[in-house]
Coordinates of C-alpha atoms and ligand atoms in Angstrom, one line a residue:
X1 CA 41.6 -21.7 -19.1
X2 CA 38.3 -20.1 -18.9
X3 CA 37.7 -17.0 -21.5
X4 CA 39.1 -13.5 -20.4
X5 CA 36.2 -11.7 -18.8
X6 CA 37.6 -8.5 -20.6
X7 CA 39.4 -7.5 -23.5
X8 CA 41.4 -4.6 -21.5
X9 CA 42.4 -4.2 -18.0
X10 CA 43.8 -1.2 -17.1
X11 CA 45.2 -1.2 -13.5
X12 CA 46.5 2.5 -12.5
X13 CA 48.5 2.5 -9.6
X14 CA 50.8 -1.2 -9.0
X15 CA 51.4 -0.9 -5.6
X16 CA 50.4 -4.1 -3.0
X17 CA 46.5 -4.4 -4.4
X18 CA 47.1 -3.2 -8.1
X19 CA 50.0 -6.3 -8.5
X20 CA 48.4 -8.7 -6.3
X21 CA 45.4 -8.6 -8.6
X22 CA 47.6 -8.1 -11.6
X23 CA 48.9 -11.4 -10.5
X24 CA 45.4 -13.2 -10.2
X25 CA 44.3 -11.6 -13.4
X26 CA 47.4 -12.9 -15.0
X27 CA 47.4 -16.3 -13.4
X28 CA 43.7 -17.0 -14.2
X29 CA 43.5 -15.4 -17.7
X30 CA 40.7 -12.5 -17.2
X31 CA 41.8 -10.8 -19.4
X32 CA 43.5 -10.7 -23.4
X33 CA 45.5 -7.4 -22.4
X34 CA 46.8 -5.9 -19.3
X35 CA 48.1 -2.2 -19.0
X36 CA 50.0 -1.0 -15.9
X37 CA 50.7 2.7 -15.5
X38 CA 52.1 4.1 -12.5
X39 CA 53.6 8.2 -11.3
X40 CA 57.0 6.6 -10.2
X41 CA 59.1 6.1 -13.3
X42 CA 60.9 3.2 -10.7
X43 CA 57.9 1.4 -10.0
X44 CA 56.6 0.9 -13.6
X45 CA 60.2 -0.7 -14.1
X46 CA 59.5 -3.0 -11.4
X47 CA 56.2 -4.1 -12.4
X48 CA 57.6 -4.6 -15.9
X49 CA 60.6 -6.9 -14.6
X50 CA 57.7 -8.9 -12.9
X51 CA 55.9 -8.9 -16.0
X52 CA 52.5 -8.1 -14.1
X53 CA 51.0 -6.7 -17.3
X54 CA 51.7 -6.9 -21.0
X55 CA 52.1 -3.4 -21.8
X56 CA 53.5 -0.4 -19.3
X57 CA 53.0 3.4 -19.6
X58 CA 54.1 6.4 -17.4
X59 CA 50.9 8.2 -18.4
X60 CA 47.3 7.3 -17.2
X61 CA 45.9 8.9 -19.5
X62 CA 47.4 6.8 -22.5
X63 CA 47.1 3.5 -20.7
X64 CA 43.2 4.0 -20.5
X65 CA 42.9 4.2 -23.8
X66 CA 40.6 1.2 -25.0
X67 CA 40.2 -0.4 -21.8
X68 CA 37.0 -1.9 -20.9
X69 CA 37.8 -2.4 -17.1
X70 CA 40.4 0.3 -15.3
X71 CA 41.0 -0.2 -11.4
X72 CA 42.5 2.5 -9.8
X73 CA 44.8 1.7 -7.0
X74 CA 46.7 4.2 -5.6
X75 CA 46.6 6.4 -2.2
X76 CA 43.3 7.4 -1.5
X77 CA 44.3 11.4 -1.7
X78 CA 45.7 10.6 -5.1
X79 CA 42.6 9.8 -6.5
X80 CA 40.8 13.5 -7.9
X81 CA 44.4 13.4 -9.3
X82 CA 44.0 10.6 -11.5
X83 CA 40.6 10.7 -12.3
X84 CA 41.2 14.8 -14.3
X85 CA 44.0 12.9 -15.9
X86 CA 42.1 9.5 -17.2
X87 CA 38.5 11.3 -17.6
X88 CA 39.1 12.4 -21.0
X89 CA 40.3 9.4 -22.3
X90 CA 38.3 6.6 -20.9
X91 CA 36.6 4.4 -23.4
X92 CA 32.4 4.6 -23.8
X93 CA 31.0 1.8 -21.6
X94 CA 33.9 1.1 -19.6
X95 CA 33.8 0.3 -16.1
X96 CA 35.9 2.2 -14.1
X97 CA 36.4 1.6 -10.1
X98 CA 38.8 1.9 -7.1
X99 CA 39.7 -0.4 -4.5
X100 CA 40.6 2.9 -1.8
X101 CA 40.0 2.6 1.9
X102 CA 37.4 5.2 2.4
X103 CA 34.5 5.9 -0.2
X104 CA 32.7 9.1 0.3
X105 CA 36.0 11.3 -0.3
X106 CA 36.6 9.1 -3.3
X107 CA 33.5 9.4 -4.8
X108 CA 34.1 13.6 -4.2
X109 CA 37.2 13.4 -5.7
X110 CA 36.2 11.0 -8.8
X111 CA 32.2 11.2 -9.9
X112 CA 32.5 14.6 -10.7
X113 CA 35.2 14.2 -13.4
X114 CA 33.7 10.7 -14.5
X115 CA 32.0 11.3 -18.4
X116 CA 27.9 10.1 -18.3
X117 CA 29.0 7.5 -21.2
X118 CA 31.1 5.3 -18.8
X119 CA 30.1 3.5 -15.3
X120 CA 32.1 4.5 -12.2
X121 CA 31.9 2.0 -9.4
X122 CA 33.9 2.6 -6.5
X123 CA 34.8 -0.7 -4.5
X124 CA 37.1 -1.3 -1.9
X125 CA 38.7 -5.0 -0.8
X126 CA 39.2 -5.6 2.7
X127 CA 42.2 -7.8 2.2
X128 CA 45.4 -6.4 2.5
X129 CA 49.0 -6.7 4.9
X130 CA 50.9 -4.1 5.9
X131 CA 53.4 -4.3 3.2
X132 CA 53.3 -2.0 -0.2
X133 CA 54.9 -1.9 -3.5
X134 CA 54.4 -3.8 -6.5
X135 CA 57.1 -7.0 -5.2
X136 CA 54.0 -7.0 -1.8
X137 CA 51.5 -8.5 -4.3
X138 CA 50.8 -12.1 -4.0
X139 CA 48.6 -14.2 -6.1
X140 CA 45.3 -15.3 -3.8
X141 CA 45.2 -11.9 -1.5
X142 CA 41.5 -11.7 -2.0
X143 CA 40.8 -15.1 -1.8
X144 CA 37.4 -15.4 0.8
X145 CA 37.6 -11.7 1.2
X146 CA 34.9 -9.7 1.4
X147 CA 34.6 -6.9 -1.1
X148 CA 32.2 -3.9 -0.7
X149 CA 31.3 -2.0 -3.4
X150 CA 29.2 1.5 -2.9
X151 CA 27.6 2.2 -6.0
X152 CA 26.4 5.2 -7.2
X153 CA 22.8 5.8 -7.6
X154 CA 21.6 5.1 -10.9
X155 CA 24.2 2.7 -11.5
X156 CA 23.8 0.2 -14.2
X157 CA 23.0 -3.0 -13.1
X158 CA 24.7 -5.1 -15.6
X159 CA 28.3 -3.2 -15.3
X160 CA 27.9 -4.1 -11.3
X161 CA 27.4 -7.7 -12.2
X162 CA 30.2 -7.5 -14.4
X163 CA 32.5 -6.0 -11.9
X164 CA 31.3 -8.1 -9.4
X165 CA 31.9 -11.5 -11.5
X166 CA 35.8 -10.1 -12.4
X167 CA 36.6 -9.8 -7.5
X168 CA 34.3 -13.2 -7.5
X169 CA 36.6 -14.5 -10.0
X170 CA 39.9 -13.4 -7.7
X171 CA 37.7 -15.7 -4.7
X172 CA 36.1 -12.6 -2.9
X173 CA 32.8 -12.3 -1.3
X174 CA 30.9 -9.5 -2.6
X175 CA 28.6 -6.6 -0.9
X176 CA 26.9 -4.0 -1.3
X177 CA 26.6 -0.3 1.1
X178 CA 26.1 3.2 1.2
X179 CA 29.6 5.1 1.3
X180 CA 29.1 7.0 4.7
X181 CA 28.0 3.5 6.1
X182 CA 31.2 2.2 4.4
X183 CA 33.5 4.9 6.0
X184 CA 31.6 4.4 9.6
X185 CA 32.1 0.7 9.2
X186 CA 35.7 0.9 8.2
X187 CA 36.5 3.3 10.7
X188 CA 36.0 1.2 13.7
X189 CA 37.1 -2.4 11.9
X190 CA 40.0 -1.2 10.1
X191 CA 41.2 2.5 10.5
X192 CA 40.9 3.0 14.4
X193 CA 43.1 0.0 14.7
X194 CA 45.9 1.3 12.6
X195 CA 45.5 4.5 14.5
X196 CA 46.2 2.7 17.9
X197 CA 48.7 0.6 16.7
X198 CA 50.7 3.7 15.1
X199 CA 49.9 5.8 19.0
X200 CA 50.8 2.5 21.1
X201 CA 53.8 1.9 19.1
X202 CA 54.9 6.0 19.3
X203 CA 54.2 5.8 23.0
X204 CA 56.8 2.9 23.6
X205 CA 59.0 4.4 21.2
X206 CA 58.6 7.9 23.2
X207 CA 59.6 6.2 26.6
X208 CA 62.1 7.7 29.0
X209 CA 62.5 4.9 31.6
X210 CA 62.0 2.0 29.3
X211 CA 64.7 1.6 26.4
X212 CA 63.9 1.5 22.9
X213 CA 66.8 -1.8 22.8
X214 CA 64.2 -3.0 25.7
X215 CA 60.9 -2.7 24.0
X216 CA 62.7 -4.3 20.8
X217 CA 64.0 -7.4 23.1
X218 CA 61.2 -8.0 25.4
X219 CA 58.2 -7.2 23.0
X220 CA 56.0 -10.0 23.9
X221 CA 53.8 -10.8 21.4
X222 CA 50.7 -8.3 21.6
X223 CA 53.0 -5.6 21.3
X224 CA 54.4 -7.3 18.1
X225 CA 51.2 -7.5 16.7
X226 CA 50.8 -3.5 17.1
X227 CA 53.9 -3.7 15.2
X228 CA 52.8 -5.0 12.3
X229 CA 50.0 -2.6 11.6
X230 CA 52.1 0.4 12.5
X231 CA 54.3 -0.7 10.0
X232 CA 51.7 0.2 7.2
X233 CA 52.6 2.6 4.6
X234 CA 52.5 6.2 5.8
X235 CA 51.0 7.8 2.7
X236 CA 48.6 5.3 2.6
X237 CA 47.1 5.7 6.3
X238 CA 47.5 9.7 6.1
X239 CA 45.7 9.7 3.1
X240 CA 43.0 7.3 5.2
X241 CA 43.0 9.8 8.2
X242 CA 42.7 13.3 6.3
X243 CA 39.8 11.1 3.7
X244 CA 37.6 9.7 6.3
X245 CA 38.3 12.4 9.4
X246 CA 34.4 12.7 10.7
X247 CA 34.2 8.4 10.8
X248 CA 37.5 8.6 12.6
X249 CA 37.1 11.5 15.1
X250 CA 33.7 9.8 15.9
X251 CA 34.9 6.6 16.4
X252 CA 37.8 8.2 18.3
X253 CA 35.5 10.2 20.8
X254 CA 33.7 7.0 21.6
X255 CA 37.5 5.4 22.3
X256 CA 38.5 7.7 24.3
X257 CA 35.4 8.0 26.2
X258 CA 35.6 3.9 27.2
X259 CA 39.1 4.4 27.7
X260 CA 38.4 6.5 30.5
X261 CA 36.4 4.4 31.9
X262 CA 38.7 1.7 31.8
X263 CA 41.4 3.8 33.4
X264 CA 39.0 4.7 36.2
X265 CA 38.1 1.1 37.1
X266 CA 41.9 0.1 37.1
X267 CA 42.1 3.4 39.4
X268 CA 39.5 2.6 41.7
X269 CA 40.6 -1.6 41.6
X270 CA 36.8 -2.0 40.5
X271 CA 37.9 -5.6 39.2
X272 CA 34.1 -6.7 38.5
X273 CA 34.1 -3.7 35.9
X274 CA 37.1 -5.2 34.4
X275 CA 35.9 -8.9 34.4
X276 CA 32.5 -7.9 32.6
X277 CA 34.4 -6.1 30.0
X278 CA 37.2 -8.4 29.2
X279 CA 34.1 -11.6 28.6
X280 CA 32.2 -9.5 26.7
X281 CA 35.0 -8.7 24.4
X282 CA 36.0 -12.5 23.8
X283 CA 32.8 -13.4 22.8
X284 CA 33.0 -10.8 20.1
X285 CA 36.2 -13.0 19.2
X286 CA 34.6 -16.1 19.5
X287 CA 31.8 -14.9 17.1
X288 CA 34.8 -14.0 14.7
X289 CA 36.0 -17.3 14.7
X290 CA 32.5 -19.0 14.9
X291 CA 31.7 -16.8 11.3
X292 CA 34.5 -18.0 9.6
X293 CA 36.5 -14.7 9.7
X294 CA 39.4 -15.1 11.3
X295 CA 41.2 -15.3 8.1
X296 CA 45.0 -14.9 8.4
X297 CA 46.7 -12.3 6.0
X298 CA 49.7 -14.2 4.7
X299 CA 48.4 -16.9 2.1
X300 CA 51.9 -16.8 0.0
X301 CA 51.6 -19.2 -3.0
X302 CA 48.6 -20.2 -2.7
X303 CA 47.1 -20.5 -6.2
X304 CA 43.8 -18.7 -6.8
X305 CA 41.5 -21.5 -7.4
X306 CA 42.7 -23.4 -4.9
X307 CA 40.6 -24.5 -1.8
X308 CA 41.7 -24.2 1.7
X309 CA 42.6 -27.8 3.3
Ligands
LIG1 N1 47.4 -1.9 1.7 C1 46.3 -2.5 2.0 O1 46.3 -3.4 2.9 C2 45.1 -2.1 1.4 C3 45.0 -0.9 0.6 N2 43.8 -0.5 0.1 C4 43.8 0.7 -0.7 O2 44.4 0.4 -1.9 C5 45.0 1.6 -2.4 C6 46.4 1.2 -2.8 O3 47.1 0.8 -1.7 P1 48.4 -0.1 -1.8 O4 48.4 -0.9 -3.1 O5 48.5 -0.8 -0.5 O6 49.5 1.0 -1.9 P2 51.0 1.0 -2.5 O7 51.7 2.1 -1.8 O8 51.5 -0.4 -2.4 O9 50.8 1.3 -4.0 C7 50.3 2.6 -4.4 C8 50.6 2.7 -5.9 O10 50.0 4.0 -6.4 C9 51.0 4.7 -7.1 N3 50.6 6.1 -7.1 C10 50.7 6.9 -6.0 N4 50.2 8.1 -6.4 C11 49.9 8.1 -7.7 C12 49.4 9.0 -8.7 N5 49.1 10.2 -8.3 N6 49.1 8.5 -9.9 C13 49.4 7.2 -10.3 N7 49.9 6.3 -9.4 C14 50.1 6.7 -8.2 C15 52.3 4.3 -6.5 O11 53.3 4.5 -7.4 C16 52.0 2.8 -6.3 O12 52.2 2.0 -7.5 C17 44.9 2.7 -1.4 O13 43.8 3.5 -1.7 C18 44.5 1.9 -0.1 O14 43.7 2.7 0.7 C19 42.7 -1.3 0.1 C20 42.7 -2.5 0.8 C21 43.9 -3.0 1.5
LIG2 O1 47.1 -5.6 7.3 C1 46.0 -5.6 7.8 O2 45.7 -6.2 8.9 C2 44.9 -4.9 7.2 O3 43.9 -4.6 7.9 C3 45.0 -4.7 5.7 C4 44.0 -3.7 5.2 C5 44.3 -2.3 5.2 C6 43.4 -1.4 4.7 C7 42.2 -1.8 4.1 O4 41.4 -0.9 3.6 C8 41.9 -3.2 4.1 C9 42.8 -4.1 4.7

């Protein structure tokens, strides 16, 4: 067992990315103490039953209190919330980050509460499923994930290594970006999907002519996919959608505006229009696959430090 790269972890928020790294921080000893806190008294029971830290507290405040390393991992619209609460009580020369979907509004919401003695990193993992809840976690989530961190400027250089060692530790990939670049990024790879998913799957559920006992028995497997992403925790992707609106609407407009044009070649039968479009998109696909990234989501079990056959 290697030595714990920190004394104390405190991990705010034990929902699907606050337990799943619980459970690698746990299974690969990173650190001597972990304390979980959490709003829902509920939750914290939970994560104590799974014994994903060794200490629990229903205050944020108190379970800050000597940490060297807190992650914050709760709803992004939760975070100005937390970081009044913890601010006072954070330990000098901690690291403090975030693993939230969208940065800008995070850094808002945190940096200005953040005392000048301790180093706020936001970061965000792009590994996830569309599960939540502390029982979601799964040792391994992060494993050959990228994760992007948007550091402030002026940031200390050793803290970022430090923080960067603890997600190389959990098997991610590690990068660096400028928040709005981050939220643009995000909001065509990541958000925009969800927001289709969630508008395809209301459309079919909206559906006069077609039954909802239909759609349910002859979902082929597209539609299923849709499914699963529109499944997603609700609080979660509202808080995404009010926290990174401009990204969104932009990346909406241009949607909407090669949407039309897609309805107009169907229209018009302009099949070559069609043809052009639907190569050019699988060779984005193919360069996916060529770069290693088609990564599936479920890696149940798998321990941490093991490699992929
Ligand atoms: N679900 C996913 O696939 C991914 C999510 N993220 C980001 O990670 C963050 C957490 O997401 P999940 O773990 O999926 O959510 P989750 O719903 O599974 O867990 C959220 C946790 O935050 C707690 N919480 C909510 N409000 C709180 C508050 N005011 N104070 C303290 N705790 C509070 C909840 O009790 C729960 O423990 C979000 O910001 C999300 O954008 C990032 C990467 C992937
Ligand atoms: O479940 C999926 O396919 C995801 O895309 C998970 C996910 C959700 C939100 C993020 O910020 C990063 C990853």
């Amino acid at each position: 067992m290697p030595e714990p790269m920190f004394d104390r972890i405190a991990l705010i928020g034990i929902g699907l990315i606050g337990s799943s790294i619980a459970r690698d921080v746990k299974e690969l000893g990173l650190a001597r103490e972990v304390v979980v806190s959490t709003r829902s008294a509920d939750t914290l029971k939970r994560a104590e039953e799974l014994e994903l830290g060794t200490s629990y507290s229903p205050s944020a405040a108190d379970a800050v209190e000597g940490a060297d390393l807190v992650i914050v991992s709760v709803p992004v619209g939760a975070s100005e919330a937390v970081a009044k609460q913890i601010a006072p009580r954070l330990k000098p020369g901690a690291i403090i980050t975030d693993v939230g979907s969208t940065k800008a509004s995070v850094i808002a919401q945190m940096a200005p509460h953040m005392p000048e003695n301790v180093h706020f990193i936001p970061g965000h993992p792009l590994a996830g499923t569309e599960k939540s809840g502390p029982d979601a976690g799964f040792i391994g989530l992060f494993k050959g994930r990228w994760c992007i961190f948007t550091p402030l400027p002026g940031t200390d250089a050793e803290a970022l290594s430090q923080l960067k060692a603890f997600w190389e530790a959990l098997g991610s990939r590690v990068d660096e970006m400028d928040p709005q670049h981050h939220d643009k990024v995000l909001a065509i790879v990541s958000h925009l999907p969800h927001i289709i998913a969630y508008n395809i799957v209301g459309t079919a559920d909206d559906l006069e002519t077609v039954t909802e006992s239909e759609v349910i028995k002859y979902s082929a497997s597209g539609f299923r996919d849709f499914t699963r992403l529109a499944a997603s925790d609700p609080t979660m992707w509202r808080d995404v959608c009010l926290h990174n609106k401009d990204a969104i609407l932009e990346m909406l407009a241009r949607f909407s505006e090669d949407l039309a044009y897609l309805q107009r070649a169907i229209r018009w039968g302009e099949g070559d229009k069609l043809f052009e479009l639907f190569t050019r998109t699988r060779a984005v696909r193919r360069s996916i696959i060529e770069a290693g990234q088609d990564v599936d989501v479920p890696d149940f079990g798998r321990h941490a430090l093991d490699k992929k056959p």
